[in-house]
Amino acid sequence: GNSVTQMEGPVTLSEEAFLTINCTYTATGYPSLFWYVQYPGEGLQLLLKATKADDKGSNKGFEATYRKETTSFHLEKGSVQVSDSAVYFCALGYSSASKIIFGSGTRLSIRP
Amino acid sequence: DVKVTQSSRYLVKRTGEKVFLECVQDMDHENMFWYRQDPGLGLRLIYFSYDVKMKEKGDIPEGYSVSREKKERFSLILESASTNQTSMYLCASSTGTVHNEKLFFGSGTQLSVL
C-alpha cells in the first residue's frame, strides 16, 4: 500500500545550522508530495508541495525536491531559526478519494 | 483566511460515554476530514466526507461514526468511548482535488478517556 516514512526525531539543532529531514514514500501512480508543519498548540498547515517528478517546492526558506528515482522528498533549510521549532510531517496525496497519507512526524527543536 | 474551528480544545470523558466532537469550517469547502494524531504514528484518517450526508471510511473507522447534515459542519461521534480512544483529534477541510488543494486544519481536540 501507499506509505510515507520520515526520519525519527527529535532533531535538535543550533540556530543558523543546516537542516535536512528525510522523507521517502511508497506509492503507485504519481502522487503529489507535501510537507506540513505543526507549531506548538496549533493544527497543521501546509508548508510546501510538489506535484510531479523533479518539481521543487519552497516556502519560508524551506525547500524539497520530488525525486521519483529515489522516491524521496527531503526537507532542507540552509539556516534555521528558533521560530522553526515545530513538528514536520511529510505526506503524499493519492488521487483516488482525495485522501492524504501522513508520515509519523519529526519534532524539530532549535537552540538559540 | 479559511477558518476551521473545533468546539473544544480539551475534553475529559469516562469509559462508555457517548462523545461528540464538532468541527465547523467557514469557506464553503466540499471535503471534510477527521484524523487522530498519536505520538510515533502521525495522523491517521478516521472518516471523511465529500458532501452533505456523504461519508467514507478512512483507515481506522472502528469505534467511530460521523455526521454531516450541513456543508460547514462535520461531527465525529464516539458511540461508547474507550481508553484507547484517548488521542488528539484533528479536523480538516479542503476543496477540489488533492493534487491542487491543501488541507486546512483546526487546532485540535485533546480527548482523554478515563
PDB file of C-alpha atoms in Angstrom:
ATOM      1  CA  GLY A   1       0.000   0.000   0.000  1.00  0.00           C
ATOM      2  CA  ASN A   2       0.883   3.655   0.000  1.00  0.00           C
ATOM      3  CA  SER A   3       3.001   4.933   2.836  1.00  0.00           C
ATOM      4  CA  VAL A   4       5.355   7.659   3.955  1.00  0.00           C
ATOM      5  CA  THR A   5       8.464   7.119   6.071  1.00  0.00           C
ATOM      6  CA  GLN A   6      10.300  10.019   7.657  1.00  0.00           C
ATOM      7  CA  MET A   7      13.268  10.229   9.952  1.00  0.00           C
ATOM      8  CA  GLU A   8      12.583   9.825  13.623  1.00  0.00           C
ATOM      9  CA  GLY A   9      13.054  12.749  15.903  1.00  0.00           C
ATOM     10  CA  PRO A  10      13.542  14.670  17.893  1.00  0.00           C
ATOM     11  CA  VAL A  11      16.050  16.670  15.934  1.00  0.00           C
ATOM     12  CA  THR A  12      17.879  19.366  17.897  1.00  0.00           C
ATOM     13  CA  LEU A  13      19.996  21.976  16.126  1.00  0.00           C
ATOM     14  CA  SER A  14      21.607  25.297  16.919  1.00  0.00           C
ATOM     15  CA  GLU A  15      20.320  28.463  15.314  1.00  0.00           C
ATOM     16  CA  GLU A  16      21.708  29.045  11.796  1.00  0.00           C
ATOM     17  CA  ALA A  17      22.513  25.354  11.308  1.00  0.00           C
ATOM     18  CA  PHE A  18      21.646  23.489   8.104  1.00  0.00           C
ATOM     19  CA  LEU A  19      18.557  21.299   8.311  1.00  0.00           C
ATOM     20  CA  THR A  20      17.659  18.107   6.492  1.00  0.00           C
ATOM     21  CA  ILE A  21      14.656  15.972   7.384  1.00  0.00           C
ATOM     22  CA  ASN A  22      14.494  12.808   5.304  1.00  0.00           C
ATOM     23  CA  CYS A  23      11.282  11.524   3.769  1.00  0.00           C
ATOM     24  CA  THR A  24      10.721   8.555   1.478  1.00  0.00           C
ATOM     25  CA  TYR A  25       7.470   7.234   0.111  1.00  0.00           C
ATOM     26  CA  THR A  26       5.848   4.183  -1.409  1.00  0.00           C
ATOM     27  CA  ALA A  27       3.027   4.795  -3.834  1.00  0.00           C
ATOM     28  CA  THR A  28       1.592   3.608  -7.099  1.00  0.00           C
ATOM     29  CA  GLY A  29       0.942   6.123  -9.826  1.00  0.00           C
ATOM     30  CA  TYR A  30       2.032   9.735  -9.499  1.00  0.00           C
ATOM     31  CA  PRO A  31       1.126  11.244  -6.163  1.00  0.00           C
ATOM     32  CA  SER A  32       1.642  14.814  -5.066  1.00  0.00           C
ATOM     33  CA  LEU A  33       4.017  15.284  -2.143  1.00  0.00           C
ATOM     34  CA  PHE A  34       3.655  17.701   0.750  1.00  0.00           C
ATOM     35  CA  TRP A  35       5.361  18.989   3.855  1.00  0.00           C
ATOM     36  CA  TYR A  36       3.078  20.177   6.640  1.00  0.00           C
ATOM     37  CA  VAL A  37       4.224  21.938   9.812  1.00  0.00           C
ATOM     38  CA  GLN A  38       2.576  21.970  13.239  1.00  0.00           C
ATOM     39  CA  TYR A  39       3.621  24.745  15.610  1.00  0.00           C
ATOM     40  CA  PRO A  40       3.019  24.229  19.336  1.00  0.00           C
ATOM     41  CA  GLY A  41      -0.662  24.321  20.218  1.00  0.00           C
ATOM     42  CA  GLU A  42      -1.822  24.626  16.639  1.00  0.00           C
ATOM     43  CA  GLY A  43      -3.179  22.455  13.854  1.00  0.00           C
ATOM     44  CA  LEU A  44      -1.126  21.511  10.826  1.00  0.00           C
ATOM     45  CA  GLN A  45      -0.542  23.929   7.997  1.00  0.00           C
ATOM     46  CA  LEU A  46       0.844  23.363   4.547  1.00  0.00           C
ATOM     47  CA  LEU A  47       4.498  24.363   4.252  1.00  0.00           C
ATOM     48  CA  LEU A  48       5.217  23.384   0.639  1.00  0.00           C
ATOM     49  CA  LYS A  49       4.223  20.926  -2.036  1.00  0.00           C
ATOM     50  CA  ALA A  50       5.353  19.387  -5.342  1.00  0.00           C
ATOM     51  CA  THR A  51       3.004  17.797  -7.815  1.00  0.00           C
ATOM     52  CA  LYS A  52       5.318  15.970 -10.231  1.00  0.00           C
ATOM     53  CA  ALA A  53       8.788  14.486 -10.539  1.00  0.00           C
ATOM     54  CA  ASP A  54      11.699  16.974 -10.340  1.00  0.00           C
ATOM     55  CA  ASP A  55       9.433  19.747  -9.064  1.00  0.00           C
ATOM     56  CA  LYS A  56      10.859  21.785  -6.201  1.00  0.00           C
ATOM     57  CA  GLY A  57       8.524  23.159  -3.565  1.00  0.00           C
ATOM     58  CA  SER A  58       9.704  26.103  -1.484  1.00  0.00           C
ATOM     59  CA  ASN A  59       8.380  28.394   1.240  1.00  0.00           C
ATOM     60  CA  LYS A  60       9.832  30.391   4.174  1.00  0.00           C
ATOM     61  CA  GLY A  61      13.381  29.313   3.225  1.00  0.00           C
ATOM     62  CA  PHE A  62      12.466  25.608   3.203  1.00  0.00           C
ATOM     63  CA  GLU A  63      12.863  23.511   0.055  1.00  0.00           C
ATOM     64  CA  ALA A  64      12.094  19.965  -1.033  1.00  0.00           C
ATOM     65  CA  THR A  65      12.556  18.285  -4.424  1.00  0.00           C
ATOM     66  CA  TYR A  66      10.337  15.476  -5.711  1.00  0.00           C
ATOM     67  CA  ARG A  67      12.773  12.671  -6.603  1.00  0.00           C
ATOM     68  CA  LYS A  68      10.977   9.838  -8.310  1.00  0.00           C
ATOM     69  CA  GLU A  69      14.125   7.767  -8.890  1.00  0.00           C
ATOM     70  CA  THR A  70      14.827   7.616  -5.151  1.00  0.00           C
ATOM     71  CA  THR A  71      11.156   8.016  -4.063  1.00  0.00           C
ATOM     72  CA  SER A  72      12.196  10.811  -1.751  1.00  0.00           C
ATOM     73  CA  PHE A  73      11.097  14.321  -0.768  1.00  0.00           C
ATOM     74  CA  HIS A  74      13.669  15.525   1.768  1.00  0.00           C
ATOM     75  CA  LEU A  75      13.073  18.844   3.521  1.00  0.00           C
ATOM     76  CA  GLU A  76      16.002  21.282   3.699  1.00  0.00           C
ATOM     77  CA  LYS A  77      16.715  24.737   5.055  1.00  0.00           C
ATOM     78  CA  GLY A  78      20.033  26.499   4.888  1.00  0.00           C
ATOM     79  CA  SER A  79      19.850  28.400   8.184  1.00  0.00           C
ATOM     80  CA  VAL A  80      17.247  27.518  10.795  1.00  0.00           C
ATOM     81  CA  GLN A  81      15.760  29.899  13.342  1.00  0.00           C
ATOM     82  CA  VAL A  82      14.306  29.345  16.803  1.00  0.00           C
ATOM     83  CA  SER A  83      10.878  30.070  15.304  1.00  0.00           C
ATOM     84  CA  ASP A  84      11.235  26.960  13.103  1.00  0.00           C
ATOM     85  CA  SER A  85      10.813  24.740  16.154  1.00  0.00           C
ATOM     86  CA  ALA A  86       7.787  22.589  15.338  1.00  0.00           C
ATOM     87  CA  VAL A  87       6.714  19.134  14.214  1.00  0.00           C
ATOM     88  CA  TYR A  88       7.135  18.483  10.480  1.00  0.00           C
ATOM     89  CA  PHE A  89       5.036  15.960   8.576  1.00  0.00           C
ATOM     90  CA  CYS A  90       5.770  14.567   5.152  1.00  0.00           C
ATOM     91  CA  ALA A  91       2.679  13.480   3.231  1.00  0.00           C
ATOM     92  CA  LEU A  92       1.503  12.190  -0.099  1.00  0.00           C
ATOM     93  CA  GLY A  93      -1.740  12.720  -1.919  1.00  0.00           C
ATOM     94  CA  TYR A  94      -3.167   9.703  -3.654  1.00  0.00           C
ATOM     95  CA  SER A  95      -5.518  10.652  -6.419  1.00  0.00           C
ATOM     96  CA  SER A  96      -8.392   8.295  -5.679  1.00  0.00           C
ATOM     97  CA  ALA A  97     -10.608   9.569  -2.865  1.00  0.00           C
ATOM     98  CA  SER A  98      -8.760  12.814  -2.133  1.00  0.00           C
ATOM     99  CA  LYS A  99      -7.052  11.337   0.903  1.00  0.00           C
ATOM    100  CA  ILE A 100      -3.670  12.467   2.149  1.00  0.00           C
ATOM    101  CA  ILE A 101      -1.353   9.972   3.842  1.00  0.00           C
ATOM    102  CA  PHE A 102       0.943  11.367   6.520  1.00  0.00           C
ATOM    103  CA  GLY A 103       4.260  10.235   7.908  1.00  0.00           C
ATOM    104  CA  SER A 104       4.793   9.921  11.641  1.00  0.00           C
ATOM    105  CA  GLY A 105       6.188  13.432  12.061  1.00  0.00           C
ATOM    106  CA  THR A 106       9.607  14.755  13.083  1.00  0.00           C
ATOM    107  CA  ARG A 107       9.931  17.110  16.028  1.00  0.00           C
ATOM    108  CA  LEU A 108      12.493  19.854  15.449  1.00  0.00           C
ATOM    109  CA  SER A 109      13.932  21.959  18.267  1.00  0.00           C
ATOM    110  CA  ILE A 110      16.241  24.893  17.576  1.00  0.00           C
ATOM    111  CA  ARG A 111      18.551  26.193  20.319  1.00  0.00           C
ATOM    112  CA  PRO A 112      19.313  29.925  20.407  1.00  0.00           C
TER     113      PRO A 112
ATOM    114  CA  ASP B   1      -8.324  33.228   5.744  1.00  0.00           C
ATOM    115  CA  VAL B   2     -10.021  29.870   5.983  1.00  0.00           C
ATOM    116  CA  LYS B   3     -11.003  29.039   9.488  1.00  0.00           C
ATOM    117  CA  VAL B   4     -11.634  25.537  10.808  1.00  0.00           C
ATOM    118  CA  THR B   5     -12.989  25.619  14.330  1.00  0.00           C
ATOM    119  CA  GLN B   6     -13.163  22.684  16.688  1.00  0.00           C
ATOM    120  CA  SER B   7     -15.581  23.121  19.554  1.00  0.00           C
ATOM    121  CA  SER B   8     -13.314  22.017  22.407  1.00  0.00           C
ATOM    122  CA  ARG B   9      -9.576  22.244  22.962  1.00  0.00           C
ATOM    123  CA  TYR B  10      -9.575  19.741  25.831  1.00  0.00           C
ATOM    124  CA  LEU B  11     -12.171  17.134  26.744  1.00  0.00           C
ATOM    125  CA  VAL B  12     -12.261  14.561  29.528  1.00  0.00           C
ATOM    126  CA  LYS B  13     -14.795  11.729  29.345  1.00  0.00           C
ATOM    127  CA  ARG B  14     -15.444   8.447  31.094  1.00  0.00           C
ATOM    128  CA  THR B  15     -15.348   4.980  29.542  1.00  0.00           C
ATOM    129  CA  GLY B  16     -18.670   4.120  27.949  1.00  0.00           C
ATOM    130  CA  GLU B  17     -19.830   7.705  27.452  1.00  0.00           C
ATOM    131  CA  LYS B  18     -21.076   8.911  24.074  1.00  0.00           C
ATOM    132  CA  VAL B  19     -18.800  11.702  22.858  1.00  0.00           C
ATOM    133  CA  PHE B  20     -19.424  14.319  20.183  1.00  0.00           C
ATOM    134  CA  LEU B  21     -16.580  16.286  18.594  1.00  0.00           C
ATOM    135  CA  GLU B  22     -17.741  19.187  16.477  1.00  0.00           C
ATOM    136  CA  CYS B  23     -15.979  20.901  13.597  1.00  0.00           C
ATOM    137  CA  VAL B  24     -17.085  23.924  11.580  1.00  0.00           C
ATOM    138  CA  GLN B  25     -15.426  25.490   8.525  1.00  0.00           C
ATOM    139  CA  ASP B  26     -16.315  28.878   7.086  1.00  0.00           C
ATOM    140  CA  MET B  27     -15.095  28.655   3.475  1.00  0.00           C
ATOM    141  CA  ASP B  28     -17.724  26.519   1.786  1.00  0.00           C
ATOM    142  CA  HIS B  29     -15.349  23.577   1.354  1.00  0.00           C
ATOM    143  CA  GLU B  30     -16.776  20.363  -0.048  1.00  0.00           C
ATOM    144  CA  ASN B  31     -14.369  17.994   1.698  1.00  0.00           C
ATOM    145  CA  MET B  32     -14.012  17.492   5.413  1.00  0.00           C
ATOM    146  CA  PHE B  33     -11.854  15.034   7.333  1.00  0.00           C
ATOM    147  CA  TRP B  34     -11.303  13.668  10.825  1.00  0.00           C
ATOM    148  CA  TYR B  35      -7.822  12.478  11.810  1.00  0.00           C
ATOM    149  CA  ARG B  36      -6.393  11.284  15.066  1.00  0.00           C
ATOM    150  CA  GLN B  37      -2.805  12.117  15.982  1.00  0.00           C
ATOM    151  CA  ASP B  38      -0.787   9.822  18.221  1.00  0.00           C
ATOM    152  CA  PRO B  39       2.927  10.033  19.080  1.00  0.00           C
ATOM    153  CA  GLY B  40       5.028   7.970  16.693  1.00  0.00           C
ATOM    154  CA  LEU B  41       2.044   7.178  14.480  1.00  0.00           C
ATOM    155  CA  GLY B  42       1.474  10.521  12.821  1.00  0.00           C
ATOM    156  CA  LEU B  43      -2.008  11.312  11.558  1.00  0.00           C
ATOM    157  CA  ARG B  44      -4.432   8.534  10.751  1.00  0.00           C
ATOM    158  CA  LEU B  45      -7.638   9.141   8.834  1.00  0.00           C
ATOM    159  CA  ILE B  46     -10.822   8.116  10.626  1.00  0.00           C
ATOM    160  CA  TYR B  47     -13.589   9.320   8.280  1.00  0.00           C
ATOM    161  CA  PHE B  48     -14.052  11.864   5.531  1.00  0.00           C
ATOM    162  CA  SER B  49     -16.912  13.428   3.660  1.00  0.00           C
ATOM    163  CA  TYR B  50     -17.212  14.806   0.133  1.00  0.00           C
ATOM    164  CA  ASP B  51     -20.578  16.429   0.522  1.00  0.00           C
ATOM    165  CA  VAL B  52     -23.544  16.861   2.799  1.00  0.00           C
ATOM    166  CA  LYS B  53     -24.832  13.493   4.044  1.00  0.00           C
ATOM    167  CA  MET B  54     -21.925  11.715   2.310  1.00  0.00           C
ATOM    168  CA  LYS B  55     -19.305   9.870   4.325  1.00  0.00           C
ATOM    169  CA  GLU B  56     -16.468   7.482   3.633  1.00  0.00           C
ATOM    170  CA  LYS B  57     -14.445   5.315   5.984  1.00  0.00           C
ATOM    171  CA  GLY B  58     -10.817   6.131   6.404  1.00  0.00           C
ATOM    172  CA  ASP B  59      -8.103   3.829   7.680  1.00  0.00           C
ATOM    173  CA  ILE B  60      -9.304   3.433  11.283  1.00  0.00           C
ATOM    174  CA  PRO B  61     -13.096   3.889  11.434  1.00  0.00           C
ATOM    175  CA  GLU B  62     -13.796   1.250  14.090  1.00  0.00           C
ATOM    176  CA  GLY B  63     -15.484   2.697  17.154  1.00  0.00           C
ATOM    177  CA  TYR B  64     -16.355   5.970  15.400  1.00  0.00           C
ATOM    178  CA  SER B  65     -19.169   7.384  13.325  1.00  0.00           C
ATOM    179  CA  VAL B  66     -19.699  10.765  11.676  1.00  0.00           C
ATOM    180  CA  SER B  67     -22.483  13.123  10.719  1.00  0.00           C
ATOM    181  CA  ARG B  68     -22.608  15.819   8.057  1.00  0.00           C
ATOM    182  CA  GLU B  69     -26.046  17.401   7.991  1.00  0.00           C
ATOM    183  CA  LYS B  70     -24.792  20.795   6.816  1.00  0.00           C
ATOM    184  CA  LYS B  71     -21.931  21.593   4.483  1.00  0.00           C
ATOM    185  CA  GLU B  72     -19.994  23.593   7.062  1.00  0.00           C
ATOM    186  CA  ARG B  73     -20.266  21.132   9.940  1.00  0.00           C
ATOM    187  CA  PHE B  74     -18.715  17.684  10.361  1.00  0.00           C
ATOM    188  CA  SER B  75     -19.190  15.823  13.631  1.00  0.00           C
ATOM    189  CA  LEU B  76     -17.223  12.871  14.951  1.00  0.00           C
ATOM    190  CA  ILE B  77     -19.075  10.543  17.315  1.00  0.00           C
ATOM    191  CA  LEU B  78     -17.608   8.033  19.710  1.00  0.00           C
ATOM    192  CA  GLU B  79     -20.578   5.783  20.457  1.00  0.00           C
ATOM    193  CA  SER B  80     -19.036   4.289  23.596  1.00  0.00           C
ATOM    194  CA  ALA B  81     -15.720   5.864  24.476  1.00  0.00           C
ATOM    195  CA  SER B  82     -12.828   3.614  25.423  1.00  0.00           C
ATOM    196  CA  THR B  83      -9.410   4.381  26.898  1.00  0.00           C
ATOM    197  CA  ASN B  84      -7.663   3.524  23.607  1.00  0.00           C
ATOM    198  CA  GLN B  85      -9.511   6.444  22.033  1.00  0.00           C
ATOM    199  CA  THR B  86      -7.543   8.895  24.158  1.00  0.00           C
ATOM    200  CA  SER B  87      -5.844  10.984  21.493  1.00  0.00           C
ATOM    201  CA  MET B  88      -5.566  14.327  19.725  1.00  0.00           C
ATOM    202  CA  TYR B  89      -8.341  14.675  17.154  1.00  0.00           C
ATOM    203  CA  LEU B  90      -7.826  16.969  14.185  1.00  0.00           C
ATOM    204  CA  CYS B  91     -10.494  18.160  11.799  1.00  0.00           C
ATOM    205  CA  ALA B  92      -9.574  19.425   8.330  1.00  0.00           C
ATOM    206  CA  SER B  93     -11.290  20.722   5.225  1.00  0.00           C
ATOM    207  CA  SER B  94     -10.390  21.212   1.579  1.00  0.00           C
ATOM    208  CA  THR B  95     -11.913  21.916  -1.797  1.00  0.00           C
ATOM    209  CA  GLY B  96     -11.093  20.412  -5.183  1.00  0.00           C
ATOM    210  CA  THR B  97      -8.731  17.555  -5.855  1.00  0.00           C
ATOM    211  CA  VAL B  98      -5.858  16.602  -3.624  1.00  0.00           C
ATOM    212  CA  HIS B  99      -3.301  17.490  -6.285  1.00  0.00           C
ATOM    213  CA  ASN B 100      -4.326  21.115  -6.410  1.00  0.00           C
ATOM    214  CA  GLU B 101      -5.629  21.942  -2.995  1.00  0.00           C
ATOM    215  CA  LYS B 102      -4.379  21.861   0.534  1.00  0.00           C
ATOM    216  CA  LEU B 103      -5.898  20.763   3.796  1.00  0.00           C
ATOM    217  CA  PHE B 104      -6.847  23.408   6.339  1.00  0.00           C
ATOM    218  CA  PHE B 105      -6.700  22.122   9.884  1.00  0.00           C
ATOM    219  CA  GLY B 106      -8.373  23.074  13.127  1.00  0.00           C
ATOM    220  CA  SER B 107      -6.307  23.421  16.301  1.00  0.00           C
ATOM    221  CA  GLY B 108      -7.307  20.007  17.550  1.00  0.00           C
ATOM    222  CA  THR B 109      -9.218  18.489  20.470  1.00  0.00           C
ATOM    223  CA  GLN B 110      -7.208  16.590  23.068  1.00  0.00           C
ATOM    224  CA  LEU B 111      -9.572  13.884  24.308  1.00  0.00           C
ATOM    225  CA  SER B 112      -8.828  11.919  27.451  1.00  0.00           C
ATOM    226  CA  VAL B 113     -10.988   8.878  28.228  1.00  0.00           C
ATOM    227  CA  LEU B 114     -10.697   7.741  31.826  1.00  0.00           C
TER     228      LEU B 114
END
